[in-house]
Amino acid sequence: MTKRMGETIMDYKLLFENVKLHRLFLIVAIPSIISMVVSGLYQVIDGIFVGRFLGAQAFAAINLVMPLVIINFSVAELIGVGSSVPIAIKLGEKDYKTANTIFTSACILIVLSGFVLGGTFFIFAESILRLMGADETMISLGAQYFKVYALAAPFNLIMFAVDNYLRICGKIKYSMFTNIAVSVMIMIVEFLMLGVLGWGIWAAALASCLGMGIGTLICFIPFLTGKTQLHFVKPQLTRKIVGTIFTNGFPSFFSNVSGRVASILINVYLIRLGGAAAVATYGVLMYVDGIVNQVLYGLCDSLQPAVGYNYGAGNHERVKKIVSMCFGVCALISFVLMGLFVFGREALATLFIRAEDQAIIELTVHAMMLFTASFAFRWLSLAAQCYFTAVSQYTYATVIATATAFAFPILFLLTLVGPLGLNAIWLNMPLSALAAAALSVVLLLVSGKKQEATR
């Protein structure tokens, strides 16, 4: 092992085990939050560009297919999160050989899944949109956008996992600056393609895919040049390794996929109740929700390696302190952002919707007033799920993921849409978030008692 490699190993050991909590937060969480905020802003600007340059119909189309795009990405996150948890734990146990084997195997799995899933979505894109009840115009626009992502899947999906590996190895600033550079590059390219060259909706997806492809290459440079503890070894796609990855990553994956399935069902109701205008309104809500979710997930996800490492090393008191800090900061961020979005809801609506579509703007302002109440509760279930994932308590994490992303939204949708109409959809997320927060508190108390009993 080289001296440089030895320094890298010592860096992450000192960081996760000995650095004071406030410094750990500044070193680990702040760069991740910045990175996720920039990524979230890129997604918002993507929506603004499409809405402004291509109109409300195109904006509605990309929001109709966005759940499918996220499902496509979720497989990479399944493997990325599912492998990063045991990798962090194995590093804490000083089992470097197993950590590198899991890392290599996970990368191969992501590429293979990209070929399978991307090919499937490319073939059936129009059929899926037709089943959702979209008209032929939205089917044409949505399929153009979605097929570009499907074709790029084998090369781009791994971007959603490599960020976890960089943070595990202490390459936090490298990860942050790469994500910022990629997001800025995508925004510039997309503006040129849509605003200057006047290309169609497919160009919005192409700009994103080109940026992610370049970002993937940059992110893997440290692993290929021997500057990290993790490096590529002979892969071992054994049943045990694959099972470990999928078991640990399933809660996050199921949360994403079931949430997108719920979004698809919601879009079906939106088309029936309000047509493209309602889909466009829901799209604005999802962009706002994405900003909050990016910030909270960036915070929780950045601290997962530290939690997993200390859990593997048996430092349970430090795990408790890190988790407590995570919950407190998540709550503070959520309430601040909720206030900003409530008071700025009209300005936000006009960013995405052209002035001539005044009816859609008014509907969006009304919907946002109801929807933003969800931020008062969302942080608790997300932080709890990330904690359970980090310490491999995947049963609890899966229960929270299932309830938050699927069970509660579907329950409230089916029971309230009859008497409340569109308002049932705008209230769906706040009610689901409140119910999930209550469930999370119960599971945290049960888990805490079980851990105390085993010590």
Tab-separated table of C-alpha atoms in Angstrom:
chain	number	residue	atom	x	y	z
A	1	MET	CA	0.000	0.000	0.000
A	2	THR	CA	1.379	3.392	-0.987
A	3	LYS	CA	1.972	6.238	1.387
A	4	ARG	CA	-0.769	8.197	-0.348
A	5	MET	CA	-3.114	5.277	0.090
A	6	GLY	CA	-2.178	5.055	3.756
A	7	GLU	CA	-2.989	8.730	4.206
A	8	THR	CA	-6.374	8.196	2.578
A	9	ILE	CA	-7.210	5.345	4.938
A	10	MET	CA	-6.214	7.394	7.968
A	11	ASP	CA	-8.298	10.347	6.729
A	12	TYR	CA	-11.624	8.542	6.749
A	13	LYS	CA	-10.854	6.673	9.996
A	14	LEU	CA	-10.135	9.916	11.833
A	15	LEU	CA	-13.114	11.599	10.217
A	16	PHE	CA	-15.709	8.992	11.163
A	17	GLU	CA	-14.325	7.983	14.582
A	18	ASN	CA	-12.662	11.015	16.173
A	19	VAL	CA	-13.669	14.320	14.590
A	20	LYS	CA	-16.062	16.354	16.764
A	21	LEU	CA	-19.675	16.239	15.697
A	22	HIS	CA	-20.000	19.851	14.595
A	23	ARG	CA	-16.859	19.511	12.471
A	24	LEU	CA	-18.078	16.181	11.092
A	25	PHE	CA	-21.272	17.941	10.056
A	26	LEU	CA	-19.370	20.778	8.393
A	27	ILE	CA	-16.954	18.436	6.612
A	28	VAL	CA	-19.429	15.749	5.539
A	29	ALA	CA	-22.966	17.137	5.460
A	30	ILE	CA	-22.512	20.691	4.192
A	31	PRO	CA	-20.755	19.681	0.947
A	32	SER	CA	-23.378	16.985	0.346
A	33	ILE	CA	-26.234	19.443	0.971
A	34	ILE	CA	-24.647	21.974	-1.379
A	35	SER	CA	-24.203	19.283	-3.991
A	36	MET	CA	-27.809	18.132	-3.678
A	37	VAL	CA	-29.144	21.713	-3.690
A	38	VAL	CA	-27.287	22.447	-6.911
A	39	SER	CA	-28.612	19.191	-8.371
A	40	GLY	CA	-32.117	20.132	-7.235
A	41	LEU	CA	-31.781	23.596	-8.752
A	42	TYR	CA	-30.681	22.044	-12.021
A	43	GLN	CA	-33.854	19.954	-12.042
A	44	VAL	CA	-35.946	23.031	-11.267
A	45	ILE	CA	-34.267	25.002	-14.047
A	46	ASP	CA	-34.808	22.039	-16.374
A	47	GLY	CA	-38.535	22.371	-15.669
A	48	ILE	CA	-38.393	26.144	-16.112
A	49	PHE	CA	-36.640	25.835	-19.480
A	50	VAL	CA	-39.153	23.285	-20.757
A	51	GLY	CA	-42.141	25.288	-19.480
A	52	ARG	CA	-40.877	28.593	-20.821
A	53	PHE	CA	-39.383	27.502	-24.144
A	54	LEU	CA	-41.698	24.619	-25.077
A	55	GLY	CA	-44.956	25.481	-23.257
A	56	ALA	CA	-47.359	23.983	-20.727
A	57	GLN	CA	-48.086	20.870	-22.824
A	58	ALA	CA	-44.407	19.888	-22.911
A	59	PHE	CA	-44.047	20.730	-19.213
A	60	ALA	CA	-46.982	18.457	-18.416
A	61	ALA	CA	-45.470	15.712	-20.593
A	62	ILE	CA	-42.128	15.607	-18.778
A	63	ASN	CA	-43.911	15.506	-15.443
A	64	LEU	CA	-46.076	12.677	-16.674
A	65	VAL	CA	-43.011	10.564	-17.529
A	66	MET	CA	-40.804	11.724	-14.648
A	67	PRO	CA	-41.956	8.885	-12.332
A	68	LEU	CA	-40.778	6.447	-15.015
A	69	VAL	CA	-37.423	8.216	-15.305
A	70	ILE	CA	-36.958	8.021	-11.535
A	71	ILE	CA	-37.854	4.325	-11.512
A	72	ASN	CA	-35.098	3.878	-14.081
A	73	PHE	CA	-32.633	5.645	-11.752
A	74	SER	CA	-33.888	3.796	-8.679
A	75	VAL	CA	-32.197	0.541	-9.645
A	76	ALA	CA	-28.808	2.267	-9.475
A	77	GLU	CA	-29.733	3.742	-6.124
A	78	LEU	CA	-30.841	0.305	-4.929
A	79	ILE	CA	-27.409	-1.114	-5.690
A	80	GLY	CA	-25.519	2.034	-4.650
A	81	VAL	CA	-27.161	2.363	-1.238
A	82	GLY	CA	-27.347	-1.402	-0.799
A	83	SER	CA	-23.614	-1.762	-1.350
A	84	SER	CA	-22.446	1.380	0.458
A	85	VAL	CA	-23.964	0.258	3.753
A	86	PRO	CA	-22.075	-3.086	3.967
A	87	ILE	CA	-18.966	-1.417	2.497
A	88	ALA	CA	-18.932	1.168	5.293
A	89	ILE	CA	-19.535	-1.521	7.909
A	90	LYS	CA	-16.747	-3.747	6.493
A	91	LEU	CA	-14.333	-0.809	6.497
A	92	GLY	CA	-15.241	-0.215	10.133
A	93	GLU	CA	-14.452	-3.873	10.790
A	94	LYS	CA	-11.122	-3.451	8.881
A	95	ASP	CA	-12.234	-6.070	6.326
A	96	TYR	CA	-10.893	-4.242	3.250
A	97	LYS	CA	-10.931	-7.267	0.957
A	98	THR	CA	-14.673	-7.812	1.320
A	99	ALA	CA	-15.351	-4.082	0.987
A	100	ASN	CA	-13.539	-3.936	-2.367
A	101	THR	CA	-15.255	-7.091	-3.612
A	102	ILE	CA	-18.687	-5.637	-2.849
A	103	PHE	CA	-17.691	-2.336	-4.504
A	104	THR	CA	-16.565	-4.016	-7.728
A	105	SER	CA	-19.553	-6.351	-7.897
A	106	ALA	CA	-21.984	-3.482	-7.332
A	107	CYS	CA	-20.539	-1.440	-10.204
A	108	ILE	CA	-20.943	-4.366	-12.598
A	109	LEU	CA	-24.523	-4.976	-11.434
A	110	ILE	CA	-25.476	-1.362	-12.105
A	111	VAL	CA	-24.167	-1.433	-15.670
A	112	LEU	CA	-25.930	-4.729	-16.415
A	113	SER	CA	-29.199	-3.455	-14.953
A	114	GLY	CA	-28.919	-0.349	-17.136
A	115	PHE	CA	-28.926	-2.467	-20.283
A	116	VAL	CA	-31.932	-4.526	-19.151
A	117	LEU	CA	-34.085	-1.744	-17.740
A	118	GLY	CA	-33.157	0.854	-20.347
A	119	GLY	CA	-33.957	-1.505	-23.196
A	120	THR	CA	-37.304	-2.441	-21.686
A	121	PHE	CA	-38.394	1.161	-21.186
A	122	PHE	CA	-37.266	2.145	-24.699
A	123	ILE	CA	-39.422	-0.548	-26.282
A	124	PHE	CA	-42.561	0.020	-24.197
A	125	ALA	CA	-42.454	3.811	-23.616
A	126	GLU	CA	-45.502	4.682	-25.745
A	127	SER	CA	-47.515	1.732	-24.452
A	128	ILE	CA	-46.941	2.712	-20.823
A	129	LEU	CA	-48.004	6.322	-21.447
A	130	ARG	CA	-51.095	5.170	-23.335
A	131	LEU	CA	-52.101	2.991	-20.377
A	132	MET	CA	-51.855	6.078	-18.152
A	133	GLY	CA	-54.567	7.744	-20.219
A	134	ALA	CA	-52.426	10.360	-21.957
A	135	ASP	CA	-53.569	11.813	-25.270
A	136	GLU	CA	-51.491	11.326	-28.407
A	137	THR	CA	-49.726	14.699	-28.099
A	138	MET	CA	-48.523	13.956	-24.572
A	139	ILE	CA	-47.585	10.408	-25.568
A	140	SER	CA	-45.418	11.710	-28.402
A	141	LEU	CA	-43.708	14.375	-26.264
A	142	GLY	CA	-43.272	12.116	-23.227
A	143	ALA	CA	-41.851	9.213	-25.244
A	144	GLN	CA	-39.291	11.468	-26.941
A	145	TYR	CA	-38.054	12.633	-23.546
A	146	PHE	CA	-38.114	9.241	-21.849
A	147	LYS	CA	-36.421	7.257	-24.628
A	148	VAL	CA	-33.271	9.365	-24.423
A	149	TYR	CA	-32.886	8.461	-20.743
A	150	ALA	CA	-33.568	4.802	-21.559
A	151	LEU	CA	-30.823	4.689	-24.193
A	152	ALA	CA	-28.303	6.329	-21.858
A	153	ALA	CA	-29.141	4.099	-18.862
A	154	PRO	CA	-26.204	1.636	-19.185
A	155	PHE	CA	-23.717	4.511	-19.054
A	156	ASN	CA	-25.396	6.971	-16.688
A	157	LEU	CA	-27.115	4.968	-13.952
A	158	ILE	CA	-23.869	4.433	-12.070
A	159	MET	CA	-23.650	8.189	-11.455
A	160	PHE	CA	-26.320	7.686	-8.783
A	161	ALA	CA	-24.124	5.214	-6.886
A	162	VAL	CA	-20.564	6.484	-7.258
A	163	ASP	CA	-21.346	9.522	-5.113
A	164	ASN	CA	-21.885	7.178	-2.151
A	165	TYR	CA	-18.544	5.487	-2.755
A	166	LEU	CA	-16.685	8.810	-2.898
A	167	ARG	CA	-18.127	9.889	0.463
A	168	ILE	CA	-17.240	6.556	2.060
A	169	CYS	CA	-13.626	7.124	1.020
A	170	GLY	CA	-13.598	10.680	2.380
A	171	LYS	CA	-13.648	12.306	-1.083
A	172	ILE	CA	-16.422	14.644	0.007
A	173	LYS	CA	-15.271	17.886	-1.606
A	174	TYR	CA	-14.364	16.040	-4.793
A	175	SER	CA	-17.903	14.694	-4.946
A	176	MET	CA	-19.396	18.116	-4.239
A	177	PHE	CA	-17.408	19.980	-6.882
A	178	THR	CA	-18.055	17.272	-9.474
A	179	ASN	CA	-21.808	17.427	-8.893
A	180	ILE	CA	-21.794	21.213	-9.049
A	181	ALA	CA	-19.764	21.221	-12.273
A	182	VAL	CA	-22.030	18.628	-13.875
A	183	SER	CA	-25.214	20.487	-12.900
A	184	VAL	CA	-23.911	23.806	-14.225
A	185	MET	CA	-22.771	22.153	-17.439
A	186	ILE	CA	-26.190	20.551	-17.964
A	187	MET	CA	-27.967	23.869	-17.419
A	188	ILE	CA	-25.741	25.645	-19.952
A	189	VAL	CA	-26.077	22.902	-22.575
A	190	GLU	CA	-29.839	22.671	-22.106
A	191	PHE	CA	-30.249	26.428	-22.463
A	192	LEU	CA	-28.261	26.345	-25.706
A	193	MET	CA	-30.245	23.408	-27.071
A	194	LEU	CA	-33.711	24.723	-26.150
A	195	GLY	CA	-33.342	28.484	-25.980
A	196	VAL	CA	-30.786	29.135	-28.718
A	197	LEU	CA	-31.039	26.223	-31.152
A	198	GLY	CA	-34.769	25.718	-30.602
A	199	TRP	CA	-34.567	21.929	-30.364
A	200	GLY	CA	-37.438	19.844	-29.016
A	201	ILE	CA	-38.231	18.148	-25.732
A	202	TRP	CA	-35.799	15.311	-26.441
A	203	ALA	CA	-32.912	17.804	-26.170
A	204	ALA	CA	-33.741	18.479	-22.499
A	205	ALA	CA	-33.132	14.805	-21.745
A	206	LEU	CA	-30.059	14.689	-23.979
A	207	ALA	CA	-28.410	17.574	-22.099
A	208	SER	CA	-28.916	15.769	-18.805
A	209	CYS	CA	-27.598	12.466	-20.102
A	210	LEU	CA	-24.479	14.040	-21.614
A	211	GLY	CA	-23.718	15.786	-18.316
A	212	MET	CA	-24.233	12.640	-16.256
A	213	GLY	CA	-22.024	10.628	-18.593
A	214	ILE	CA	-19.144	13.081	-18.225
A	215	GLY	CA	-19.739	13.268	-14.480
A	216	THR	CA	-19.509	9.488	-14.184
A	217	LEU	CA	-16.092	9.475	-15.846
A	218	ILE	CA	-14.819	12.222	-13.538
A	219	CYS	CA	-16.158	10.496	-10.411
A	220	PHE	CA	-14.307	7.267	-11.158
A	221	ILE	CA	-10.888	8.903	-11.596
A	222	PRO	CA	-9.908	8.515	-7.886
A	223	PHE	CA	-10.862	4.826	-7.905
A	224	LEU	CA	-8.906	4.145	-11.087
A	225	THR	CA	-5.773	6.027	-9.984
A	226	GLY	CA	-5.365	4.360	-6.578
A	227	LYS	CA	-6.253	7.425	-4.486
A	228	THR	CA	-8.986	5.743	-2.451
A	229	GLN	CA	-9.287	2.768	-0.136
A	230	LEU	CA	-11.848	1.282	-2.506
A	231	HIS	CA	-10.518	-0.034	-5.777
A	232	PHE	CA	-11.527	-2.563	-8.400
A	233	VAL	CA	-10.734	-6.219	-7.777
A	234	LYS	CA	-11.875	-9.473	-9.330
A	235	PRO	CA	-15.697	-9.421	-9.056
A	236	GLN	CA	-17.560	-12.109	-7.162
A	237	LEU	CA	-21.226	-12.007	-8.040
A	238	THR	CA	-22.081	-14.629	-5.444
A	239	ARG	CA	-25.531	-15.142	-4.061
A	240	LYS	CA	-24.377	-13.838	-0.681
A	241	ILE	CA	-22.951	-10.568	-2.035
A	242	VAL	CA	-25.892	-9.910	-4.353
A	243	GLY	CA	-28.298	-10.767	-1.533
A	244	THR	CA	-26.527	-8.393	0.857
A	245	ILE	CA	-26.654	-5.548	-1.654
A	246	PHE	CA	-30.310	-6.019	-2.481
A	247	THR	CA	-31.338	-6.542	1.140
A	248	ASN	CA	-29.722	-3.311	2.325
A	249	GLY	CA	-30.757	-1.280	-0.708
A	250	PHE	CA	-34.332	-2.502	-0.943
A	251	PRO	CA	-35.880	0.050	1.484
A	252	SER	CA	-34.550	2.990	-0.517
A	253	PHE	CA	-35.417	1.295	-3.805
A	254	PHE	CA	-38.905	0.365	-2.707
A	255	SER	CA	-39.478	3.878	-1.410
A	256	ASN	CA	-38.548	5.323	-4.790
A	257	VAL	CA	-40.372	2.794	-6.936
A	258	SER	CA	-43.543	2.581	-4.862
A	259	GLY	CA	-43.563	6.362	-4.618
A	260	ARG	CA	-43.342	6.598	-8.405
A	261	VAL	CA	-46.101	4.005	-8.790
A	262	ALA	CA	-48.231	6.180	-6.513
A	263	SER	CA	-47.291	9.209	-8.638
A	264	ILE	CA	-48.325	7.360	-11.797
A	265	LEU	CA	-51.721	6.572	-10.249
A	266	ILE	CA	-52.032	10.200	-9.142
A	267	ASN	CA	-51.253	11.324	-12.689
A	268	VAL	CA	-54.038	9.078	-13.969
A	269	TYR	CA	-56.490	10.845	-11.636
A	270	LEU	CA	-55.047	14.244	-12.571
A	271	ILE	CA	-55.651	13.600	-16.275
A	272	ARG	CA	-59.243	12.573	-15.554
A	273	LEU	CA	-60.025	15.418	-13.135
A	274	GLY	CA	-58.140	18.323	-14.653
A	275	GLY	CA	-56.262	17.312	-17.797
A	276	ALA	CA	-52.885	18.770	-18.717
A	277	ALA	CA	-53.434	21.806	-16.443
A	278	ALA	CA	-53.694	19.607	-13.347
A	279	VAL	CA	-50.661	17.536	-14.418
A	280	ALA	CA	-48.669	20.752	-14.890
A	281	THR	CA	-49.708	21.983	-11.429
A	282	TYR	CA	-48.688	18.700	-9.847
A	283	GLY	CA	-45.384	18.994	-11.710
A	284	VAL	CA	-44.642	22.328	-10.024
A	285	LEU	CA	-45.407	20.753	-6.638
A	286	MET	CA	-43.042	17.902	-7.394
A	287	TYR	CA	-40.235	20.309	-8.298
A	288	VAL	CA	-40.737	22.146	-4.999
A	289	ASP	CA	-40.893	18.835	-3.166
A	290	GLY	CA	-37.736	17.757	-4.967
A	291	ILE	CA	-35.787	20.724	-3.615
A	292	VAL	CA	-36.741	19.916	-0.023
A	293	ASN	CA	-36.166	16.200	-0.507
A	294	GLN	CA	-32.752	16.807	-2.101
A	295	VAL	CA	-31.609	18.884	0.877
A	296	LEU	CA	-32.876	16.430	3.498
A	297	TYR	CA	-31.663	13.363	1.637
A	298	GLY	CA	-28.285	15.007	1.043
A	299	LEU	CA	-27.926	15.551	4.789
A	300	CYS	CA	-29.084	12.085	5.861
A	301	ASP	CA	-27.255	10.236	3.097
A	302	SER	CA	-23.976	12.056	3.802
A	303	LEU	CA	-24.002	10.886	7.422
A	304	GLN	CA	-24.863	7.258	6.580
A	305	PRO	CA	-21.213	6.196	6.047
A	306	ALA	CA	-20.244	7.661	9.438
A	307	VAL	CA	-23.184	5.899	11.123
A	308	GLY	CA	-22.447	2.599	9.374
A	309	TYR	CA	-18.712	2.794	10.084
A	310	ASN	CA	-19.194	3.469	13.804
A	311	TYR	CA	-21.916	0.837	14.024
A	312	GLY	CA	-19.511	-1.700	12.518
A	313	ALA	CA	-16.772	-0.552	14.911
A	314	GLY	CA	-19.078	-0.877	17.924
A	315	ASN	CA	-19.105	2.858	18.751
A	316	HIS	CA	-22.801	2.950	19.642
A	317	GLU	CA	-22.679	6.166	21.657
A	318	ARG	CA	-21.199	8.050	18.707
A	319	VAL	CA	-23.887	6.561	16.444
A	320	LYS	CA	-26.550	7.938	18.780
A	321	LYS	CA	-25.022	11.429	18.776
A	322	ILE	CA	-24.694	11.555	14.990
A	323	VAL	CA	-28.292	10.419	14.508
A	324	SER	CA	-29.614	12.955	17.040
A	325	MET	CA	-27.791	15.752	15.238
A	326	CYS	CA	-29.195	14.570	11.911
A	327	PHE	CA	-32.790	14.619	13.182
A	328	GLY	CA	-32.447	18.085	14.701
A	329	VAL	CA	-30.930	19.695	11.615
A	330	CYS	CA	-33.485	18.002	9.334
A	331	ALA	CA	-36.344	19.471	11.370
A	332	LEU	CA	-34.850	22.974	11.292
A	333	ILE	CA	-34.260	22.894	7.534
A	334	SER	CA	-37.776	21.605	6.845
A	335	PHE	CA	-39.558	24.387	8.733
A	336	VAL	CA	-37.402	27.107	7.183
A	337	LEU	CA	-38.046	25.847	3.654
A	338	MET	CA	-41.756	25.418	4.355
A	339	GLY	CA	-42.001	29.088	5.298
A	340	LEU	CA	-40.107	30.210	2.205
A	341	PHE	CA	-42.316	28.203	-0.146
A	342	VAL	CA	-45.572	29.321	1.490
A	343	PHE	CA	-44.742	33.004	1.121
A	344	GLY	CA	-43.168	32.612	-2.316
A	345	ARG	CA	-45.720	30.262	-3.875
A	346	GLU	CA	-47.003	32.704	-6.509
A	347	ALA	CA	-43.504	33.617	-7.661
A	348	LEU	CA	-42.645	29.925	-7.905
A	349	ALA	CA	-45.702	29.181	-10.015
A	350	THR	CA	-44.852	31.909	-12.534
A	351	LEU	CA	-41.334	30.530	-12.934
A	352	PHE	CA	-42.679	27.368	-14.559
A	353	ILE	CA	-45.917	28.550	-16.163
A	354	ARG	CA	-46.235	31.229	-18.843
A	355	ALA	CA	-48.212	34.364	-17.929
A	356	GLU	CA	-50.919	33.601	-20.509
A	357	ASP	CA	-51.768	30.373	-18.650
A	358	GLN	CA	-53.263	32.304	-15.714
A	359	ALA	CA	-55.736	29.564	-14.803
A	360	ILE	CA	-52.881	27.085	-14.281
A	361	ILE	CA	-50.974	29.643	-12.179
A	362	GLU	CA	-54.000	30.191	-9.918
A	363	LEU	CA	-54.533	26.448	-9.530
A	364	THR	CA	-50.832	25.993	-8.670
A	365	VAL	CA	-50.838	28.741	-6.017
A	366	HIS	CA	-53.883	27.162	-4.359
A	367	ALA	CA	-52.412	23.658	-4.493
A	368	MET	CA	-49.057	24.761	-3.082
A	369	MET	CA	-50.694	26.324	-0.029
A	370	LEU	CA	-52.103	22.918	0.907
A	371	PHE	CA	-49.152	20.827	-0.228
A	372	THR	CA	-46.361	22.608	1.690
A	373	ALA	CA	-47.788	21.476	5.046
A	374	SER	CA	-46.105	18.133	4.318
A	375	PHE	CA	-42.676	19.631	5.061
A	376	ALA	CA	-43.571	19.934	8.749
A	377	PHE	CA	-43.546	16.122	9.041
A	378	ARG	CA	-41.592	14.685	6.102
A	379	TRP	CA	-38.163	15.066	7.708
A	380	LEU	CA	-38.892	12.595	10.502
A	381	SER	CA	-39.704	9.560	8.376
A	382	LEU	CA	-36.840	10.267	5.951
A	383	ALA	CA	-34.258	10.593	8.734
A	384	ALA	CA	-35.588	7.474	10.470
A	385	GLN	CA	-35.459	5.456	7.262
A	386	CYS	CA	-31.867	6.527	6.563
A	387	TYR	CA	-30.828	5.613	10.116
A	388	PHE	CA	-32.363	2.138	9.926
A	389	THR	CA	-30.711	1.598	6.544
A	390	ALA	CA	-27.294	2.683	7.842
A	391	VAL	CA	-27.370	0.142	10.680
A	392	SER	CA	-28.809	-2.648	8.495
A	393	GLN	CA	-32.206	-2.709	10.226
A	394	TYR	CA	-33.780	-3.059	6.828
A	395	THR	CA	-37.118	-4.408	8.050
A	396	TYR	CA	-37.948	-1.155	9.825
A	397	ALA	CA	-36.572	0.866	6.924
A	398	THR	CA	-38.732	-1.068	4.471
A	399	VAL	CA	-41.862	-0.590	6.585
A	400	ILE	CA	-41.300	3.179	6.669
A	401	ALA	CA	-40.492	3.286	2.961
A	402	THR	CA	-43.604	1.294	2.080
A	403	ALA	CA	-45.904	3.369	4.257
A	404	THR	CA	-44.456	6.736	3.233
A	405	ALA	CA	-44.216	6.261	-0.491
A	406	PHE	CA	-47.090	3.903	-1.255
A	407	ALA	CA	-49.489	2.691	1.429
A	408	PHE	CA	-50.472	6.031	2.961
A	409	PRO	CA	-50.612	7.993	-0.351
A	410	ILE	CA	-52.790	5.343	-1.995
A	411	LEU	CA	-55.026	5.102	1.083
A	412	PHE	CA	-55.670	8.844	1.261
A	413	LEU	CA	-56.018	9.154	-2.512
A	414	LEU	CA	-58.682	6.461	-2.817
A	415	THR	CA	-60.655	7.576	0.246
A	416	LEU	CA	-60.592	11.349	-0.315
A	417	VAL	CA	-60.600	11.892	-4.086
A	418	GLY	CA	-64.360	11.238	-4.290
A	419	PRO	CA	-65.512	13.915	-1.834
A	420	LEU	CA	-62.630	16.383	-2.317
A	421	GLY	CA	-61.692	16.070	-5.991
A	422	LEU	CA	-58.365	17.705	-6.866
A	423	ASN	CA	-57.938	18.949	-3.296
A	424	ALA	CA	-57.511	15.327	-2.233
A	425	ILE	CA	-54.374	15.173	-4.360
A	426	TRP	CA	-52.937	18.426	-2.998
A	427	LEU	CA	-53.595	17.194	0.585
A	428	ASN	CA	-52.324	13.699	-0.081
A	429	MET	CA	-48.677	14.391	0.749
A	430	PRO	CA	-49.295	16.298	4.046
A	431	LEU	CA	-51.598	13.579	5.375
A	432	SER	CA	-49.210	10.821	4.287
A	433	ALA	CA	-46.240	12.611	5.843
A	434	LEU	CA	-48.063	13.025	9.157
A	435	ALA	CA	-49.044	9.345	9.290
A	436	ALA	CA	-45.496	8.260	8.342
A	437	ALA	CA	-43.986	10.473	11.044
A	438	ALA	CA	-46.177	8.834	13.691
A	439	LEU	CA	-45.194	5.373	12.428
A	440	SER	CA	-41.499	6.308	12.475
A	441	VAL	CA	-41.652	7.439	16.097
A	442	VAL	CA	-43.173	4.100	17.091
A	443	LEU	CA	-40.511	2.106	15.233
A	444	LEU	CA	-37.667	4.214	16.667
A	445	LEU	CA	-38.947	3.559	20.198
A	446	VAL	CA	-39.288	-0.187	19.538
A	447	SER	CA	-35.805	-0.362	18.006
A	448	GLY	CA	-34.284	1.573	20.880
A	449	LYS	CA	-35.746	-0.778	23.461
A	450	LYS	CA	-34.525	-3.849	21.573
A	451	GLN	CA	-30.991	-2.458	21.339
A	452	GLU	CA	-30.926	-1.659	25.045
A	453	ALA	CA	-32.100	-5.180	25.852
A	454	THR	CA	-29.267	-6.778	23.837
A	455	ARG	CA	-26.407	-4.789	25.408
